[in-house]
Amino acid sequence: MKVSIIGQGYVGLTIASFAADFYDVVGFDSSERVVNQLNQGVSHIEGVPSSKIKKQVSQGRYRATTEACEISASDIVIIAVPTPLTAQRKPDLTFIESACKTIGENLTNNALIINESTSFPGTVRGFIKPTIKKYSGKDVEHEYAISPERVDPGRTDFNQKNTPRLFAGLTPRATLMTRDFYSKFCDNLVEVSSPEVAEAAKLFENTFRQVNIALVNEFAQIEHALGISVYETLDAANTKPYGFMKFTPSAGVGGHCIPVDPTYLAAVAEDKGVRATFIRRANEVNLEMSRYVVNRIAEENGSNLQGKSVLVVGVAYKPDIADVRETAAELVIKHLREQGAVVSWHDDIVGTWAGETSAPLSGADITVVVTKHSDVNVKGLLASAPYVFDTTGKVPGARGL
Ligand SMILES: NC(=O)c1ccc[n+]([C@@H]2O[C@H](COP(=O)([O-])OP(=O)(O)OC[C@H]3O[C@@H](n4cnc5c(N)ncnc54)[C@H](O)[C@@H]3O)[C@@H](O)[C@H]2O)c1
């Protein structure tokens, strides 16, 4: 069985590394750099060990390519490309469209097409199928399915094997084929009645997190105004054994999912004339959090950051990974600079970002912790500046939310 995976990033490479233990896998990616690295056995994704890719490449079970024709004669093709927002913050399906074009023009046999990219309900039925058809020959009749990805980069307790996976086909045959494919490396497959249910569930999972993060960020501001510790209060509330789930405040949300996916849901809701007030407001609260943090720091430093050297620690959007997409650090740095601070950042996992490199963890007037990687020690953080503001709740002894 030949499986081709379009897009070899966080989602595509993760699935490729599991699938290649059972199938012959071709990883198609438009980036030559990514493809060259992978064929040398070097993984660029946390959680996908280079040793595993190296072994699969040497056994001939996996190869990466930029040549679209190499996906021909696949039995299964998986779409795992980005689904960002346009400049007008609308769903941007251009990467999916380009993946569909690749499939349509290069897959001349009937196959099963599975979408793992996150998008709004109706994407498989109303966009992917007709777009592939537009680029395919007349005699080709593919099956179509969705199985939204739930990978949490950097997480070790939940992985492809033990995370329940939703799936649904456009036809009963597609559903059956999809179950067969994933059952080799996923223990818990959850069939739902239509692709739209699976697509909507994925969006709602991330919307649930976005709204609750916004709620706790607002709560942190209320607690500070009342002079109560938000962390102690959350721990207290969390002793309730039911009906409560603990979220923690932060400088904002980052990554490719939480700041983006809920807007896909809001966009389709508003197209149907339904107001998505929670989603829109949650987005605003999370984006405003970076300004709140910088204003708090200014207040506690004589209301003047002009000329102060400020070190932002952790520019990845979450601990122990190098992903900087939509990171809250970007807005924190922007607002600090607007107030005249001289800003550098320290993040040895990210290394280089936005044309700048990671600075040493020392010698600042002010340190702001946005993301705390495990190997950054608290002692070093507290010694890096006379004033340290922590947005993570992981630096005892620092000022904080
Ligand atoms: N990263 C996550 O934690 C996560 C979790 C669940 C779902 N998702 C969803 O999965 C999808 C992919 O996200 P990701 O994080 O893997 O993205 P990514 O940016 O890590 O990887 C995407 C890869 O696709 C390649 N690419 C882009 N367009 C292409 C094309 N037309 N043909 C071939 N290759 C192409 C890029 O070069 C890149 O290597 C998105 O819809 C995202 O919302 C991501």
Short mmCIF file of C-alpha atoms and ligand atoms in Angstrom, two decimals:
data_model
loop_
_atom_site.label_atom_id
_atom_site.label_comp_id
_atom_site.label_asym_id
_atom_site.label_seq_id
_atom_site.Cartn_x
_atom_site.Cartn_y
_atom_site.Cartn_z
CA MET A 1 0.00 0.00 0.00
CA LYS A 2 1.44 3.37 -1.02
CA VAL A 3 0.56 6.42 1.06
CA SER A 4 1.45 9.98 0.04
CA ILE A 5 1.29 12.85 2.48
CA ILE A 6 1.08 16.42 1.16
CA GLY A 7 2.88 18.72 3.61
CA GLN A 8 5.67 17.47 5.89
CA GLY A 9 5.30 19.85 8.83
CA TYR A 10 4.07 19.22 12.37
CA VAL A 11 1.06 17.19 11.24
CA GLY A 12 2.30 15.60 8.00
CA LEU A 13 5.65 14.39 9.30
CA THR A 14 4.15 13.08 12.53
CA ILE A 15 1.64 10.97 10.60
CA ALA A 16 4.31 9.91 8.09
CA SER A 17 6.58 8.63 10.86
CA PHE A 18 3.80 6.40 12.24
CA ALA A 19 2.42 5.30 8.86
CA ALA A 20 5.87 4.34 7.52
CA ASP A 21 6.03 1.50 10.07
CA PHE A 22 3.20 -0.16 8.10
CA TYR A 23 3.03 1.39 4.60
CA ASP A 24 5.35 2.78 1.93
CA VAL A 25 5.19 6.50 2.52
CA VAL A 26 6.03 9.41 0.23
CA GLY A 27 6.23 12.78 1.98
CA PHE A 28 5.57 15.53 -0.56
CA ASP A 29 6.51 19.06 0.48
CA SER A 30 7.02 22.26 -1.48
CA SER A 31 10.07 23.18 0.63
CA GLU A 32 13.33 21.86 -0.81
CA ARG A 33 15.12 22.53 2.50
CA VAL A 34 12.64 20.38 4.45
CA VAL A 35 12.79 17.58 1.87
CA ASN A 36 16.61 17.51 1.72
CA GLN A 37 16.87 17.38 5.51
CA LEU A 38 14.32 14.60 5.79
CA ASN A 39 16.03 12.46 3.17
CA GLN A 40 19.23 12.80 5.21
CA GLY A 41 17.31 11.48 8.21
CA VAL A 42 17.04 14.84 9.99
CA SER A 43 13.66 15.66 11.54
CA HIS A 44 12.68 19.33 11.95
CA ILE A 45 9.70 18.52 14.20
CA GLU A 46 9.84 18.04 17.99
CA GLY A 47 8.37 14.67 18.87
CA VAL A 48 9.47 13.05 15.59
CA PRO A 49 12.93 11.63 16.33
CA SER A 50 15.56 11.93 13.59
CA SER A 51 16.62 8.35 14.40
CA LYS A 52 13.14 7.10 13.37
CA ILE A 53 13.13 9.04 10.07
CA LYS A 54 16.71 7.94 9.35
CA LYS A 55 15.77 4.28 9.86
CA GLN A 56 12.63 4.54 7.71
CA VAL A 57 14.59 6.28 4.92
CA SER A 58 17.32 3.62 5.00
CA GLN A 59 14.74 0.80 4.96
CA GLY A 60 13.08 2.40 1.90
CA ARG A 61 9.79 2.81 3.84
CA TYR A 62 9.85 6.61 3.67
CA ARG A 63 11.16 9.22 1.28
CA ALA A 64 10.51 12.94 1.01
CA THR A 65 10.15 14.71 -2.31
CA THR A 66 9.36 18.01 -4.00
CA GLU A 67 8.39 16.14 -7.19
CA ALA A 68 4.59 16.05 -7.42
CA CYS A 69 4.63 13.16 -9.92
CA GLU A 70 5.95 10.89 -7.12
CA ILE A 71 2.50 10.77 -5.56
CA SER A 72 1.13 8.94 -8.60
CA ALA A 73 -0.21 5.40 -8.03
CA SER A 74 -0.85 6.13 -4.33
CA ASP A 75 -3.63 4.19 -2.64
CA ILE A 76 -4.11 6.91 -0.04
CA VAL A 77 -3.24 10.61 -0.13
CA ILE A 78 -3.34 12.72 3.04
CA ILE A 79 -3.59 16.50 2.99
CA ALA A 80 -1.64 18.16 5.85
CA VAL A 81 -0.98 21.72 4.69
CA PRO A 82 -1.43 25.04 6.54
CA THR A 83 -4.86 26.65 6.88
CA PRO A 84 -4.06 30.23 7.95
CA LEU A 85 -6.14 33.42 7.82
CA THR A 86 -6.01 36.02 5.07
CA ALA A 87 -4.97 39.62 5.80
CA GLN A 88 -8.70 40.28 6.35
CA ARG A 89 -8.74 37.43 8.95
CA LYS A 90 -10.87 35.15 6.74
CA PRO A 91 -10.20 31.41 6.14
CA ASP A 92 -7.38 31.04 3.63
CA LEU A 93 -7.73 27.80 1.66
CA THR A 94 -5.00 28.59 -0.88
CA PHE A 95 -2.65 25.87 0.51
CA ILE A 96 -5.46 23.30 0.40
CA GLU A 97 -6.32 24.40 -3.13
CA SER A 98 -2.71 23.95 -4.20
CA ALA A 99 -2.61 20.47 -2.55
CA CYS A 100 -5.81 19.59 -4.46
CA LYS A 101 -4.19 20.73 -7.71
CA THR A 102 -1.16 18.51 -7.00
CA ILE A 103 -3.46 15.56 -6.35
CA GLY A 104 -5.73 16.24 -9.32
CA GLU A 105 -2.89 16.59 -11.79
CA ASN A 106 -0.75 13.69 -10.56
CA LEU A 107 -3.03 10.96 -9.23
CA THR A 108 -4.40 9.09 -12.21
CA ASN A 109 -5.74 6.05 -10.30
CA ASN A 110 -8.70 5.94 -7.91
CA ALA A 111 -7.57 6.53 -4.33
CA LEU A 112 -8.73 7.53 -0.86
CA ILE A 113 -8.11 11.23 -0.10
CA ILE A 114 -8.05 12.10 3.62
CA ASN A 115 -7.92 15.66 4.88
CA GLU A 116 -6.06 16.25 8.17
CA SER A 117 -5.79 20.05 7.81
CA THR A 118 -8.12 21.99 10.09
CA SER A 119 -10.93 23.80 8.29
CA PHE A 120 -14.61 24.69 8.51
CA PRO A 121 -17.46 22.16 8.17
CA GLY A 122 -18.10 21.39 4.52
CA THR A 123 -14.46 21.68 3.37
CA VAL A 124 -14.09 18.05 2.27
CA ARG A 125 -17.48 17.85 0.58
CA GLY A 126 -17.78 21.36 -0.81
CA PHE A 127 -14.19 22.36 -1.54
CA ILE A 128 -11.67 19.49 -1.61
CA LYS A 129 -13.72 17.04 -3.69
CA PRO A 130 -14.79 19.53 -6.39
CA THR A 131 -11.34 21.14 -6.56
CA ILE A 132 -9.56 17.81 -7.06
CA LYS A 133 -12.19 16.85 -9.63
CA LYS A 134 -11.55 20.11 -11.49
CA TYR A 135 -7.86 19.19 -11.92
CA SER A 136 -8.34 15.41 -12.51
CA GLY A 137 -9.06 13.35 -15.58
CA LYS A 138 -12.68 12.36 -16.26
CA ASP A 139 -12.18 8.68 -15.39
CA VAL A 140 -10.93 9.21 -11.86
CA GLU A 141 -13.35 8.65 -8.95
CA HIS A 142 -11.67 9.10 -5.58
CA GLU A 143 -13.10 8.38 -2.15
CA TYR A 144 -12.95 11.24 0.38
CA ALA A 145 -12.67 11.40 4.17
CA ILE A 146 -11.66 13.64 7.05
CA SER A 147 -9.67 12.77 10.14
CA PRO A 148 -8.73 15.96 11.96
CA GLU A 149 -5.33 15.93 13.61
CA ARG A 150 -5.03 16.36 17.37
CA VAL A 151 -1.22 16.29 17.69
CA ASP A 152 0.09 18.50 20.50
CA PRO A 153 3.73 19.18 19.61
CA GLY A 154 6.16 18.47 22.43
CA ARG A 155 3.64 16.40 24.40
CA THR A 156 4.76 12.94 25.44
CA ASP A 157 1.78 11.46 27.34
CA PHE A 158 -0.58 11.62 24.33
CA ASN A 159 0.52 10.63 20.83
CA GLN A 160 -0.81 9.13 17.59
CA LYS A 161 -1.31 5.76 19.24
CA ASN A 162 -3.29 6.69 22.33
CA THR A 163 -5.10 9.89 21.31
CA PRO A 164 -8.65 9.08 20.15
CA ARG A 165 -9.02 10.01 16.48
CA LEU A 166 -12.27 11.21 14.88
CA PHE A 167 -13.00 10.20 11.31
CA ALA A 168 -15.78 10.07 8.71
CA GLY A 169 -15.97 9.41 4.98
CA LEU A 170 -18.21 10.95 2.36
CA THR A 171 -19.32 7.38 1.58
CA PRO A 172 -19.53 4.21 3.73
CA ARG A 173 -16.66 2.76 1.67
CA ALA A 174 -14.46 5.80 2.39
CA THR A 175 -15.28 5.48 6.11
CA LEU A 176 -14.28 1.81 6.09
CA MET A 177 -11.03 2.46 4.19
CA THR A 178 -10.15 5.30 6.58
CA ARG A 179 -10.71 3.08 9.62
CA ASP A 180 -8.48 0.38 8.08
CA PHE A 181 -5.69 2.86 7.40
CA TYR A 182 -5.50 4.43 10.87
CA SER A 183 -6.21 1.24 12.81
CA LYS A 184 -2.59 0.10 12.25
CA PHE A 185 -1.20 2.85 14.47
CA CYS A 186 -4.10 4.37 16.37
CA ASP A 187 -5.78 2.42 19.20
CA ASN A 188 -8.97 4.46 19.52
CA LEU A 189 -10.86 5.40 16.36
CA VAL A 190 -14.10 7.31 16.79
CA GLU A 191 -16.41 7.19 13.78
CA VAL A 192 -18.86 10.07 13.41
CA SER A 193 -21.81 10.25 11.05
CA SER A 194 -20.47 12.83 8.58
CA PRO A 195 -17.29 14.71 7.68
CA GLU A 196 -19.03 17.90 8.79
CA VAL A 197 -19.37 16.58 12.38
CA ALA A 198 -15.64 15.76 12.49
CA GLU A 199 -14.70 19.14 11.00
CA ALA A 200 -16.96 21.02 13.44
CA ALA A 201 -15.71 18.98 16.44
CA LYS A 202 -12.11 19.91 15.68
CA LEU A 203 -12.99 23.61 15.48
CA PHE A 204 -15.03 23.46 18.67
CA GLU A 205 -12.19 21.74 20.59
CA ASN A 206 -9.89 24.66 19.82
CA THR A 207 -12.63 27.26 20.33
CA PHE A 208 -13.28 25.80 23.80
CA ARG A 209 -9.63 26.37 24.67
CA GLN A 210 -9.54 29.85 23.12
CA VAL A 211 -12.60 31.05 25.05
CA ASN A 212 -11.44 29.57 28.36
CA ILE A 213 -7.96 31.04 27.96
CA ALA A 214 -9.55 34.45 27.31
CA LEU A 215 -11.75 34.02 30.38
CA VAL A 216 -8.80 33.24 32.64
CA ASN A 217 -6.81 36.13 31.12
CA GLU A 218 -9.67 38.49 31.96
CA PHE A 219 -9.92 36.91 35.42
CA ALA A 220 -6.19 37.55 36.01
CA GLN A 221 -6.77 41.27 35.39
CA ILE A 222 -9.77 41.32 37.76
CA GLU A 223 -7.80 39.47 40.44
CA HIS A 224 -4.87 41.89 40.20
CA ALA A 225 -7.23 44.87 40.58
CA LEU A 226 -8.73 43.18 43.67
CA GLY A 227 -5.31 42.38 45.12
CA ILE A 228 -5.92 38.60 45.11
CA SER A 229 -3.51 35.95 43.76
CA VAL A 230 -4.96 34.52 40.55
CA TYR A 231 -2.86 31.36 40.84
CA GLU A 232 -3.93 30.59 44.40
CA THR A 233 -7.56 31.26 43.44
CA LEU A 234 -7.35 28.94 40.43
CA ASP A 235 -5.77 26.20 42.55
CA ALA A 236 -8.57 26.67 45.09
CA ALA A 237 -11.29 26.44 42.41
CA ASN A 238 -9.55 23.41 40.96
CA THR A 239 -10.17 21.40 44.13
CA LYS A 240 -13.78 21.00 42.91
CA PRO A 241 -13.80 17.47 41.52
CA TYR A 242 -16.38 18.15 38.79
CA GLY A 243 -17.63 20.98 36.57
CA PHE A 244 -14.33 22.89 36.58
CA MET A 245 -11.30 22.73 34.32
CA LYS A 246 -8.23 24.77 35.14
CA PHE A 247 -6.76 27.12 32.51
CA THR A 248 -3.87 29.45 33.36
CA PRO A 249 -3.29 33.08 32.35
CA SER A 250 -0.58 34.09 29.88
CA ALA A 251 0.66 36.93 27.69
CA GLY A 252 -1.72 35.68 24.97
CA VAL A 253 -2.19 32.60 22.81
CA GLY A 254 0.06 31.48 19.98
CA GLY A 255 0.60 28.66 17.52
CA HIS A 256 -1.15 27.70 14.34
CA CYS A 257 -4.36 26.51 16.04
CA ILE A 258 -5.90 28.45 18.96
CA PRO A 259 -5.54 31.99 17.51
CA VAL A 260 -6.68 30.82 14.06
CA ASP A 261 -9.14 27.90 14.09
CA PRO A 262 -11.95 29.63 16.05
CA THR A 263 -12.01 32.34 13.38
CA TYR A 264 -12.81 29.61 10.81
CA LEU A 265 -15.88 28.77 12.90
CA ALA A 266 -16.82 32.44 13.34
CA ALA A 267 -16.50 33.03 9.58
CA VAL A 268 -18.92 30.24 8.61
CA ALA A 269 -21.30 31.23 11.42
CA GLU A 270 -21.41 34.82 10.20
CA ASP A 271 -21.90 33.66 6.59
CA LYS A 272 -25.07 31.99 7.88
CA GLY A 273 -26.13 35.14 9.75
CA VAL A 274 -25.22 33.80 13.22
CA ARG A 275 -23.14 36.10 15.46
CA ALA A 276 -20.04 34.45 16.95
CA THR A 277 -19.73 36.86 19.88
CA PHE A 278 -17.75 34.63 22.27
CA ILE A 279 -15.20 33.75 19.61
CA ARG A 280 -14.68 37.34 18.47
CA ARG A 281 -14.42 38.72 22.03
CA ALA A 282 -12.13 35.90 23.19
CA ASN A 283 -9.80 36.71 20.34
CA GLU A 284 -9.72 40.38 21.34
CA VAL A 285 -9.08 39.61 25.03
CA ASN A 286 -6.20 37.28 24.17
CA LEU A 287 -4.66 39.80 21.77
CA GLU A 288 -5.05 42.64 24.32
CA MET A 289 -3.24 40.62 27.00
CA SER A 290 0.21 41.57 25.63
CA ARG A 291 -0.61 45.29 26.02
CA TYR A 292 -1.89 44.67 29.56
CA VAL A 293 1.38 42.92 30.47
CA VAL A 294 3.50 45.76 29.07
CA ASN A 295 1.35 48.40 30.82
CA ARG A 296 1.74 46.54 34.14
CA ILE A 297 5.52 46.44 33.67
CA ALA A 298 5.60 50.17 32.84
CA GLU A 299 3.43 51.00 35.88
CA GLU A 300 5.77 49.10 38.18
CA ASN A 301 8.82 50.82 36.68
CA GLY A 302 8.02 54.49 37.18
CA SER A 303 5.59 54.63 34.21
CA ASN A 304 8.55 55.04 31.88
CA LEU A 305 10.25 52.34 29.81
CA GLN A 306 12.16 54.82 27.61
CA GLY A 307 15.73 53.56 27.11
CA LYS A 308 15.32 50.63 29.55
CA SER A 309 16.91 47.40 28.38
CA VAL A 310 14.23 44.71 28.41
CA LEU A 311 14.94 41.02 27.88
CA VAL A 312 11.97 38.93 26.71
CA VAL A 313 12.54 35.31 27.70
CA GLY A 314 10.92 32.60 25.56
CA VAL A 315 9.67 33.66 22.14
CA ALA A 316 8.31 30.24 21.09
CA TYR A 317 4.55 30.11 21.54
CA LYS A 318 4.81 27.32 24.10
CA PRO A 319 7.48 25.55 26.18
CA ASP A 320 10.08 23.20 24.73
CA ILE A 321 9.32 23.70 21.06
CA ALA A 322 10.79 26.07 18.44
CA ASP A 323 7.48 27.13 16.86
CA VAL A 324 7.04 30.93 16.83
CA ARG A 325 3.85 31.13 14.76
CA GLU A 326 1.45 33.75 16.18
CA THR A 327 3.59 33.90 19.34
CA ALA A 328 2.44 36.36 22.02
CA ALA A 329 6.10 37.41 22.33
CA GLU A 330 5.78 39.31 19.07
CA LEU A 331 3.10 41.65 20.44
CA VAL A 332 4.86 41.99 23.82
CA ILE A 333 8.04 43.08 22.01
CA LYS A 334 6.06 45.45 19.76
CA HIS A 335 4.36 47.19 22.72
CA LEU A 336 7.64 47.40 24.67
CA ARG A 337 9.34 49.06 21.70
CA GLU A 338 6.40 51.46 21.27
CA GLN A 339 7.09 52.60 24.84
CA GLY A 340 10.76 53.25 24.02
CA ALA A 341 12.30 50.11 25.59
CA VAL A 342 15.44 48.63 24.05
CA VAL A 343 14.34 45.03 23.58
CA SER A 344 16.32 41.83 23.07
CA TRP A 345 15.14 38.27 23.59
CA HIS A 346 16.48 35.01 24.91
CA ASP A 347 15.35 31.66 23.53
CA ASP A 348 18.03 29.10 22.76
CA ILE A 349 15.50 26.63 21.30
CA VAL A 350 14.34 29.17 18.70
CA GLY A 351 17.89 30.56 18.20
CA THR A 352 17.15 32.95 15.32
CA TRP A 353 13.88 34.75 14.67
CA ALA A 354 12.73 37.84 12.75
CA GLY A 355 16.33 38.61 11.74
CA GLU A 356 17.55 38.60 15.39
CA THR A 357 19.39 36.02 17.45
CA SER A 358 18.93 34.84 21.02
CA ALA A 359 20.68 37.14 23.55
CA PRO A 360 22.37 35.97 26.78
CA LEU A 361 20.18 35.58 29.86
CA SER A 362 21.78 38.43 31.81
CA GLY A 363 22.42 42.15 32.14
CA ALA A 364 18.92 43.59 31.52
CA ASP A 365 17.05 46.28 33.47
CA ILE A 366 13.85 44.28 33.10
CA THR A 367 13.17 40.64 32.22
CA VAL A 368 9.74 39.51 30.96
CA VAL A 369 9.10 35.77 30.86
CA VAL A 370 6.63 34.97 28.04
CA THR A 371 7.41 31.24 27.62
CA LYS A 372 9.45 29.18 30.05
CA HIS A 373 11.30 26.27 28.46
CA SER A 374 12.20 23.49 30.93
CA ASP A 375 15.94 24.05 30.61
CA VAL A 376 15.72 27.74 31.60
CA ASN A 377 16.36 27.74 35.34
CA VAL A 378 14.55 30.00 37.80
CA LYS A 379 17.78 31.12 39.50
CA GLY A 380 19.21 32.31 36.17
CA LEU A 381 15.99 34.13 35.34
CA LEU A 382 15.86 35.96 38.68
CA ALA A 383 19.53 36.96 38.31
CA SER A 384 19.06 38.30 34.76
CA ALA A 385 17.59 41.67 35.86
CA PRO A 386 16.68 43.56 39.04
CA TYR A 387 12.99 43.42 37.99
CA VAL A 388 11.55 40.19 36.56
CA PHE A 389 7.92 39.93 35.40
CA ASP A 390 6.64 36.40 34.81
CA THR A 391 3.54 35.74 32.66
CA THR A 392 3.73 31.96 33.09
CA GLY A 393 3.27 31.40 36.83
CA LYS A 394 6.41 29.23 36.82
CA VAL A 395 8.95 31.63 38.30
CA PRO A 396 8.49 31.86 42.07
CA GLY A 397 9.98 35.08 43.41
CA ALA A 398 9.23 37.14 40.26
CA ARG A 399 6.50 39.74 39.86
CA GLY A 400 3.66 38.35 37.76
CA LEU A 401 0.05 38.19 36.68
N1 LIG B 1 0.71 22.07 14.45
C1 LIG B 1 -0.27 21.54 15.18
O1 LIG B 1 -0.11 21.36 16.37
C2 LIG B 1 -1.58 21.13 14.54
C3 LIG B 1 -2.45 20.31 15.27
C4 LIG B 1 -3.64 19.89 14.69
C5 LIG B 1 -3.98 20.35 13.42
N2 LIG B 1 -3.13 21.18 12.74
C6 LIG B 1 -3.55 21.58 11.39
O2 LIG B 1 -2.82 20.82 10.45
C7 LIG B 1 -2.55 21.59 9.27
C8 LIG B 1 -1.06 21.63 9.02
O3 LIG B 1 -0.42 22.29 10.11
P1 LIG B 1 1.11 22.08 10.45
O4 LIG B 1 1.29 22.62 11.83
O5 LIG B 1 1.54 20.69 10.16
O6 LIG B 1 1.78 23.07 9.39
P2 LIG B 1 3.35 23.24 9.07
O7 LIG B 1 3.54 24.63 8.64
O8 LIG B 1 4.17 22.69 10.20
O9 LIG B 1 3.59 22.27 7.84
C9 LIG B 1 3.01 22.46 6.60
C10 LIG B 1 3.96 21.97 5.54
O10 LIG B 1 3.27 22.00 4.31
C11 LIG B 1 4.14 22.45 3.29
N3 LIG B 1 3.28 22.94 2.22
C12 LIG B 1 2.54 24.06 2.15
N4 LIG B 1 1.81 24.09 1.03
C13 LIG B 1 2.12 22.96 0.36
C14 LIG B 1 1.68 22.41 -0.87
N5 LIG B 1 0.77 23.04 -1.61
N6 LIG B 1 2.21 21.26 -1.27
C15 LIG B 1 3.13 20.61 -0.50
N7 LIG B 1 3.56 21.08 0.67
C16 LIG B 1 3.04 22.22 1.10
C17 LIG B 1 5.02 23.48 3.97
O11 LIG B 1 6.25 23.63 3.29
C18 LIG B 1 5.19 22.86 5.36
O12 LIG B 1 6.36 22.06 5.44
C19 LIG B 1 -3.18 22.95 9.54
O13 LIG B 1 -4.48 22.95 9.01
C20 LIG B 1 -3.25 23.02 11.05
O14 LIG B 1 -4.28 23.88 11.51
C21 LIG B 1 -1.94 21.55 13.26
#
